[in-house]
Short mmCIF file of C-alpha atoms and ligand atoms in Angstrom, two decimals:
data_model
loop_
_atom_site.label_atom_id
_atom_site.label_comp_id
_atom_site.label_asym_id
_atom_site.label_seq_id
_atom_site.Cartn_x
_atom_site.Cartn_y
_atom_site.Cartn_z
CA MET A 26 2.86 -10.30 -18.42
CA SER A 27 -0.87 -9.33 -17.87
CA LEU A 28 -3.58 -8.69 -15.57
CA VAL A 29 -6.58 -7.80 -16.83
CA ILE A 30 -8.35 -5.70 -13.62
CA VAL A 31 -12.23 -4.36 -14.21
CA GLY A 32 -13.74 -2.82 -11.29
CA THR A 33 -15.78 0.39 -10.16
CA PHE A 34 -13.90 3.73 -10.51
CA ASN A 35 -15.00 5.92 -8.53
CA LEU A 36 -16.28 9.63 -7.14
CA ASP A 37 -16.26 8.95 -3.00
CA THR A 38 -17.18 11.26 -0.24
CA ILE A 39 -15.24 10.12 3.04
CA GLU A 40 -16.10 10.72 6.36
CA THR A 41 -14.27 10.08 9.66
CA PRO A 42 -14.50 10.34 13.07
CA LEU A 43 -11.68 13.05 12.17
CA GLU A 44 -12.37 14.88 8.50
CA ARG A 45 -14.29 14.59 5.68
CA ARG A 46 -13.64 14.61 1.73
CA GLU A 47 -15.63 14.94 -0.43
CA ARG A 48 -15.43 13.76 -3.55
CA ILE A 49 -12.39 12.20 -4.14
CA VAL A 50 -10.99 9.50 -6.16
CA GLY A 51 -11.58 5.51 -5.07
CA GLY A 52 -13.56 2.89 -7.04
CA SER A 53 -12.41 -0.91 -6.44
CA GLY A 54 -10.43 -1.02 -9.29
CA THR A 55 -8.99 2.46 -8.88
CA TYR A 56 -6.95 1.36 -5.78
CA CYS A 57 -6.64 -1.76 -7.44
CA CYS A 58 -5.12 -0.97 -10.95
CA LEU A 59 -2.59 1.58 -8.40
CA ALA A 60 -1.89 -1.21 -6.34
CA ALA A 61 -0.77 -4.02 -9.30
CA SER A 62 1.56 -1.55 -10.45
CA PHE A 63 4.25 -1.59 -8.49
CA PHE A 64 4.56 -5.16 -10.00
CA THR A 65 3.02 -5.52 -13.60
CA ARG A 66 1.51 -2.89 -16.57
CA PRO A 67 -2.62 -3.25 -15.95
CA ARG A 68 -4.82 -2.88 -17.90
CA ILE A 69 -7.81 -1.63 -16.59
CA VAL A 70 -11.68 -1.98 -17.64
CA GLY A 71 -14.64 0.43 -16.56
CA VAL A 72 -16.29 3.42 -17.02
CA VAL A 73 -15.69 7.11 -15.66
CA GLY A 74 -18.88 10.67 -15.79
CA GLU A 75 -17.16 13.43 -17.99
CA ASP A 76 -16.55 14.92 -13.60
CA PHE A 77 -13.26 12.39 -13.45
CA PRO A 78 -10.04 14.40 -12.54
CA GLU A 79 -8.22 14.36 -15.69
CA VAL A 80 -5.06 14.26 -13.62
CA THR A 81 -6.30 10.13 -12.17
CA LEU A 82 -6.00 9.55 -15.65
CA ARG A 83 -2.34 10.90 -16.47
CA LEU A 84 -1.65 8.88 -12.73
CA PHE A 85 -3.55 5.89 -14.27
CA LYS A 86 -0.45 6.32 -17.20
CA GLU A 87 2.29 8.23 -16.14
CA LYS A 88 1.87 4.11 -13.57
CA GLY A 89 2.36 1.84 -16.73
CA ILE A 90 -1.41 2.22 -16.46
CA ASP A 91 -3.22 0.59 -20.00
CA THR A 92 -6.48 2.57 -19.58
CA GLU A 93 -7.62 1.20 -23.47
CA GLY A 94 -10.47 -0.24 -22.41
CA LEU A 95 -11.67 2.65 -19.68
CA LEU A 96 -14.67 4.29 -21.11
CA VAL A 97 -14.62 7.92 -20.59
CA LYS A 98 -19.32 8.74 -21.20
CA PRO A 99 -21.02 11.63 -21.16
CA GLY A 100 -22.82 12.06 -17.86
CA LYS A 101 -21.95 11.31 -13.44
CA THR A 102 -19.62 9.16 -12.94
CA PHE A 103 -20.44 6.90 -10.30
CA PHE A 104 -20.46 7.92 -6.81
CA TRP A 105 -20.26 6.33 -3.43
CA GLU A 106 -20.35 7.61 0.16
CA GLY A 107 -19.13 6.32 3.26
CA ARG A 108 -19.22 6.72 6.63
CA TYR A 109 -16.61 5.13 9.22
CA ALA A 110 -17.31 4.57 13.90
CA GLU A 111 -14.91 5.40 15.31
CA ASP A 112 -13.67 1.67 15.29
CA PRO A 113 -12.31 1.68 11.21
CA ASN A 114 -14.20 -1.76 10.85
CA LYS A 115 -17.58 -0.63 10.82
CA ARG A 116 -18.22 1.31 8.41
CA THR A 117 -21.79 2.80 6.59
CA THR A 118 -22.63 3.25 3.21
CA ILE A 119 -25.61 6.50 3.16
CA ALA A 120 -25.94 6.76 -0.03
CA THR A 121 -24.87 5.38 -3.77
CA GLU A 122 -25.12 6.68 -7.03
CA VAL A 123 -24.47 4.54 -10.67
CA ASN A 124 -24.46 7.45 -12.49
CA VAL A 125 -22.65 5.91 -15.77
CA LEU A 126 -22.26 2.64 -14.24
CA LYS A 127 -25.87 2.55 -15.96
CA GLY A 128 -26.28 0.26 -18.06
CA PHE A 129 -22.94 0.19 -18.68
CA ARG A 130 -21.48 -2.27 -21.48
CA PRO A 131 -17.80 -2.85 -21.47
CA ARG A 132 -15.59 -2.50 -24.44
CA ILE A 133 -12.49 -5.06 -24.26
CA PRO A 134 -9.91 -4.32 -26.31
CA GLU A 135 -9.08 -6.48 -28.13
CA TYR A 136 -5.56 -7.61 -26.79
CA TYR A 137 -7.24 -7.51 -22.98
CA ARG A 138 -8.22 -10.73 -24.52
CA ASP A 139 -5.21 -13.21 -24.00
CA ALA A 140 -4.53 -11.83 -19.93
CA ASP A 141 -3.33 -15.06 -18.05
CA ILE A 142 -5.22 -13.25 -15.23
CA LEU A 143 -8.56 -11.79 -14.72
CA PHE A 144 -9.77 -9.43 -11.62
CA LEU A 145 -13.22 -8.84 -11.45
CA ALA A 146 -13.39 -6.13 -8.99
CA ASN A 147 -16.00 -5.27 -6.70
CA ILE A 148 -18.48 -4.06 -9.28
CA ASP A 149 -22.12 -5.66 -10.36
CA PRO A 150 -21.99 -9.09 -10.93
CA ASP A 151 -23.04 -9.35 -14.37
CA LEU A 152 -20.02 -7.69 -15.21
CA GLN A 153 -17.72 -9.44 -14.41
CA GLU A 154 -19.75 -12.60 -16.33
CA ASP A 155 -20.06 -10.33 -19.00
CA ILE A 156 -16.03 -9.97 -19.13
CA CYS A 157 -15.76 -13.21 -18.08
CA THR A 158 -17.22 -14.25 -21.15
CA LYS A 159 -15.05 -12.43 -23.44
CA MET A 160 -12.17 -13.37 -22.78
CA LYS A 161 -10.02 -16.34 -24.04
CA ASN A 162 -8.56 -18.53 -21.51
CA PRO A 163 -7.31 -17.12 -18.73
CA ARG A 164 -5.27 -19.19 -16.41
CA LEU A 165 -6.21 -17.32 -13.20
CA VAL A 166 -10.06 -15.53 -12.16
CA ALA A 167 -10.21 -13.78 -9.48
CA MET A 168 -13.27 -11.61 -8.16
CA ASP A 169 -13.77 -9.23 -5.56
CA THR A 170 -17.57 -8.43 -3.93
CA MET A 171 -18.98 -5.82 -1.30
CA ASN A 172 -22.56 -6.18 0.69
CA TYR A 173 -24.87 -3.69 -1.77
CA TRP A 174 -23.94 -7.26 -4.44
CA ILE A 175 -25.21 -9.23 -1.65
CA GLN A 176 -27.83 -8.26 -0.90
CA THR A 177 -29.15 -6.17 -3.88
CA ARG A 178 -28.15 -8.73 -6.73
CA LYS A 179 -26.60 -12.85 -4.36
CA GLU A 180 -27.67 -15.31 -7.88
CA SER A 181 -26.18 -13.11 -10.13
CA LEU A 182 -23.72 -13.42 -7.33
CA LEU A 183 -23.49 -16.74 -6.67
CA ASN A 184 -24.00 -17.29 -10.83
CA VAL A 185 -19.84 -15.53 -11.11
CA LEU A 186 -18.79 -17.64 -8.42
CA GLU A 187 -19.22 -20.42 -10.01
CA LYS A 188 -16.10 -19.78 -12.48
CA VAL A 189 -13.52 -17.62 -10.55
CA ASP A 190 -10.08 -19.81 -9.05
CA VAL A 191 -10.00 -17.11 -6.60
CA PHE A 192 -12.48 -15.12 -4.02
CA PHE A 193 -12.02 -12.51 -2.25
CA ALA A 194 -14.35 -11.08 0.81
CA ASN A 195 -14.68 -9.41 4.30
CA ASP A 196 -15.84 -11.02 6.61
CA GLU A 197 -19.42 -9.61 6.98
CA GLU A 198 -19.50 -10.37 3.36
CA VAL A 199 -18.44 -14.08 3.62
CA ARG A 200 -21.25 -14.11 6.91
CA MET A 201 -23.98 -12.38 5.17
CA LEU A 202 -23.40 -15.00 1.70
CA THR A 203 -22.71 -18.11 3.54
CA GLY A 204 -25.44 -17.69 7.01
CA GLU A 205 -22.91 -19.21 8.48
CA LEU A 206 -20.68 -17.02 11.78
CA ASN A 207 -17.81 -19.77 11.85
CA LEU A 208 -15.34 -17.70 8.50
CA ILE A 209 -13.26 -21.72 8.00
CA THR A 210 -16.48 -23.14 7.84
CA ALA A 211 -18.28 -20.42 5.30
CA GLY A 212 -15.35 -20.90 3.75
CA LYS A 213 -15.51 -23.89 3.07
CA ARG A 214 -18.79 -23.88 1.43
CA LEU A 215 -17.90 -21.47 0.36
CA LEU A 216 -15.07 -23.62 -2.13
CA GLU A 217 -18.09 -25.08 -3.00
CA LYS A 218 -19.10 -22.65 -4.75
CA GLY A 219 -16.30 -23.04 -7.38
CA PRO A 220 -12.83 -21.17 -5.73
CA THR A 221 -10.40 -23.10 -4.92
CA LEU A 222 -9.09 -20.72 -2.47
CA VAL A 223 -11.10 -17.92 -0.81
CA ILE A 224 -9.37 -15.17 0.76
CA ILE A 225 -11.11 -14.00 4.40
CA LYS A 226 -9.91 -10.51 4.72
CA LYS A 227 -10.31 -8.73 8.08
CA GLY A 228 -9.91 -5.26 8.62
CA GLU A 229 -7.11 -4.75 10.99
CA HIS A 230 -6.76 -8.27 11.93
CA GLY A 231 -4.85 -9.95 8.31
CA ALA A 232 -7.06 -12.14 5.93
CA ILE A 233 -7.19 -15.85 6.22
CA PHE A 234 -6.40 -18.49 2.95
CA ILE A 235 -8.14 -21.58 2.68
CA THR A 236 -8.11 -23.88 0.27
CA GLU A 237 -8.51 -27.61 -0.44
CA ASP A 238 -5.11 -28.33 1.01
CA PHE A 239 -3.94 -25.59 3.02
CA ALA A 240 -4.81 -22.92 5.15
CA PHE A 241 -2.78 -19.88 5.51
CA ILE A 242 -3.25 -16.65 7.51
CA VAL A 243 -1.38 -13.18 7.40
CA PRO A 244 -1.17 -10.22 9.06
CA ALA A 245 -2.12 -6.95 8.50
CA TYR A 246 0.78 -4.49 9.50
CA PRO A 247 0.18 -2.95 12.99
CA SER A 248 -0.64 0.21 12.14
CA GLU A 249 -0.54 3.62 14.17
CA CYS A 250 -2.19 5.70 11.63
CA VAL A 251 -4.95 4.72 10.49
CA VAL A 252 -6.70 7.45 8.01
CA ASP A 253 -9.44 6.63 6.23
CA PRO A 254 -9.56 2.62 5.81
CA THR A 255 -11.22 3.06 1.96
CA GLY A 256 -9.68 1.23 -0.30
CA ALA A 257 -7.76 -1.26 1.53
CA GLY A 258 -9.20 -4.59 0.61
CA ASP A 259 -8.84 -2.91 -3.10
CA SER A 260 -5.24 -1.99 -2.08
CA PHE A 261 -4.57 -5.94 -1.25
CA GLY A 262 -5.81 -7.82 -4.21
CA GLY A 263 -4.14 -5.63 -6.44
CA GLY A 264 -0.96 -6.02 -4.65
CA PHE A 265 -1.76 -9.59 -4.37
CA LEU A 266 -2.23 -10.28 -7.56
CA GLY A 267 0.51 -7.69 -9.46
CA TYR A 268 2.77 -9.65 -7.34
CA LEU A 269 1.47 -12.96 -9.46
CA ASP A 270 1.32 -11.50 -12.57
CA ARG A 271 5.04 -10.26 -12.18
CA VAL A 272 6.77 -14.06 -10.99
CA GLN A 273 3.42 -15.35 -13.56
CA SER A 274 3.94 -19.14 -10.86
CA TYR A 275 0.93 -19.74 -8.40
CA LYS A 276 2.59 -22.61 -6.33
CA ALA A 277 1.54 -22.31 -3.10
CA LYS A 278 5.02 -20.60 -1.43
CA ASP A 279 3.80 -17.60 -4.63
CA ILE A 280 0.57 -17.38 -2.66
CA ARG A 281 1.88 -16.88 0.46
CA GLN A 282 4.40 -14.47 -0.66
CA ALA A 283 1.92 -12.68 -3.10
CA ALA A 284 -0.62 -12.35 0.26
CA VAL A 285 2.48 -10.29 1.88
CA TYR A 286 2.74 -8.29 -0.99
CA GLY A 287 -1.15 -7.52 -0.57
CA SER A 288 -1.56 -6.82 3.24
CA VAL A 289 1.99 -4.14 2.31
CA LEU A 290 -0.31 -3.19 0.05
CA ALA A 291 -3.33 -1.64 1.95
CA SER A 292 -1.66 -0.68 4.78
CA PHE A 293 -0.21 2.18 2.74
CA THR A 294 -3.69 3.08 1.20
CA ILE A 295 -5.10 4.42 4.76
CA GLU A 296 -1.86 6.26 5.86
CA GLN A 297 -3.99 8.78 3.17
CA PHE A 298 -7.12 9.96 2.45
CA GLY A 299 -7.71 8.37 -0.83
CA ILE A 300 -5.55 6.95 -3.70
CA ASP A 301 -3.40 9.98 -1.77
CA ARG A 302 -1.14 6.90 -0.15
CA LEU A 303 -0.53 5.32 -2.92
CA ARG A 304 0.34 8.03 -5.55
CA SER A 305 3.18 9.10 -3.20
CA LEU A 306 4.96 5.69 -2.56
CA SER A 307 7.38 3.86 -3.82
CA SER A 308 9.03 0.81 -5.20
CA ASP A 309 11.65 1.32 -1.62
CA GLU A 310 9.36 1.99 0.61
CA ILE A 311 7.87 -1.32 -0.52
CA ASP A 312 10.29 -3.99 0.03
CA ARG A 313 10.67 -2.26 3.74
CA ARG A 314 7.68 -3.19 4.53
CA PHE A 315 7.99 -6.09 3.34
CA GLU A 316 11.05 -6.72 5.28
CA GLU A 317 9.58 -6.00 8.13
CA PHE A 318 6.68 -7.82 7.50
CA GLN A 319 9.12 -10.76 7.89
CA ALA A 320 10.53 -9.81 11.42
CA LEU A 321 7.23 -9.49 12.59
CA VAL A 322 6.12 -13.09 11.30
CA THR A 323 9.24 -15.00 11.83
CA PHE A 324 9.86 -17.09 15.15
P1 AMP B 29 -12.78 -0.98 -0.06
O1 AMP B 29 -12.74 0.33 0.52
O2 AMP B 29 -11.91 -1.78 -0.85
O3 AMP B 29 -13.99 -2.66 0.11
O4 AMP B 29 -13.69 -0.67 -1.13
C1 AMP B 29 -14.34 1.10 -0.97
C2 AMP B 29 -14.65 1.44 -2.79
O5 AMP B 29 -15.19 0.49 -3.31
C3 AMP B 29 -15.11 3.28 -2.52
O6 AMP B 29 -13.60 3.92 -2.72
C4 AMP B 29 -16.02 2.26 -3.60
O7 AMP B 29 -16.05 4.27 -4.55
C5 AMP B 29 -16.36 1.48 -4.23
N1 AMP B 29 -17.71 0.81 -3.65
C6 AMP B 29 -18.74 1.14 -2.76
N2 AMP B 29 -19.44 1.03 -3.41
C7 AMP B 29 -19.59 0.03 -4.33
C8 AMP B 29 -20.73 -0.96 -4.99
N3 AMP B 29 -21.53 -1.11 -4.89
N4 AMP B 29 -19.62 -1.37 -6.53
C9 AMP B 29 -18.41 -1.00 -6.64
N5 AMP B 29 -17.58 -0.72 -6.32
C10 AMP B 29 -17.71 0.87 -5.26
#
């Protein structure tokens, strides 16, 4: 089993209509590796500044996450501030400070290079590309992104897209990237650019999986407790790929099961601020919610 995740390890200030939290731990890599750690022992690649909490680095280790590829650099950690409207699907970025990520060139431990699965979580597309070229021969390469990179680095992003098997994006990003309003049409346009599977995340409406041969829909858990939607997409990706790494098979049936695990992990993340819920979550809770999902969609 081997899943390498490259992503951001950040400090976030989050404002919801009810509450504001300053400089809490977030980042695509953080959510993703914690979600994946329930299924496998992810190896992470990224950079943090000296202000990134020690206690979180310890948490990663306690969860079996390999932090050999996570560099601690002098300076400040990547900072992001976001604000949610009454509708939790509507988020505005207030500030992005790249800080230690600027000019960062990842150092990949030699033993990471023969991983089966590479997840290029949301980060600068040039870094995604750099890591892609450094891996030996992964069986599956997946990538995620964010409106920030679509707006500022579209060409680089399209370059990476050519090299991946699975592309995750939310509905807004997919529309922005293709100029298509219809999500199925947009998904098919993206399939022409390289990936064999496009996964469109639709917040509280679940996710659509589009391939040449089949389409598949996974619902979001019908939760009444949405405290902080941040990291839902990254937890989805982490749960999805962590499960695939555990089963070591990428058949349609495995993809469907992995999709439900992705949705389960995302549903827990949003119940509390930042990574708090992932910190306390147990495998039993995941299994119970997986069964609830089965009951939800069986008819
Ligand atoms: P999600 O809610 O799954 O889209 O992910 C939210 C996380 O993305 C937050 O914890 C942020 O720290 C992180 N983030 C915000 N902006 C960026 C960016 N431009 N690149 C990478 N990660 C980012």
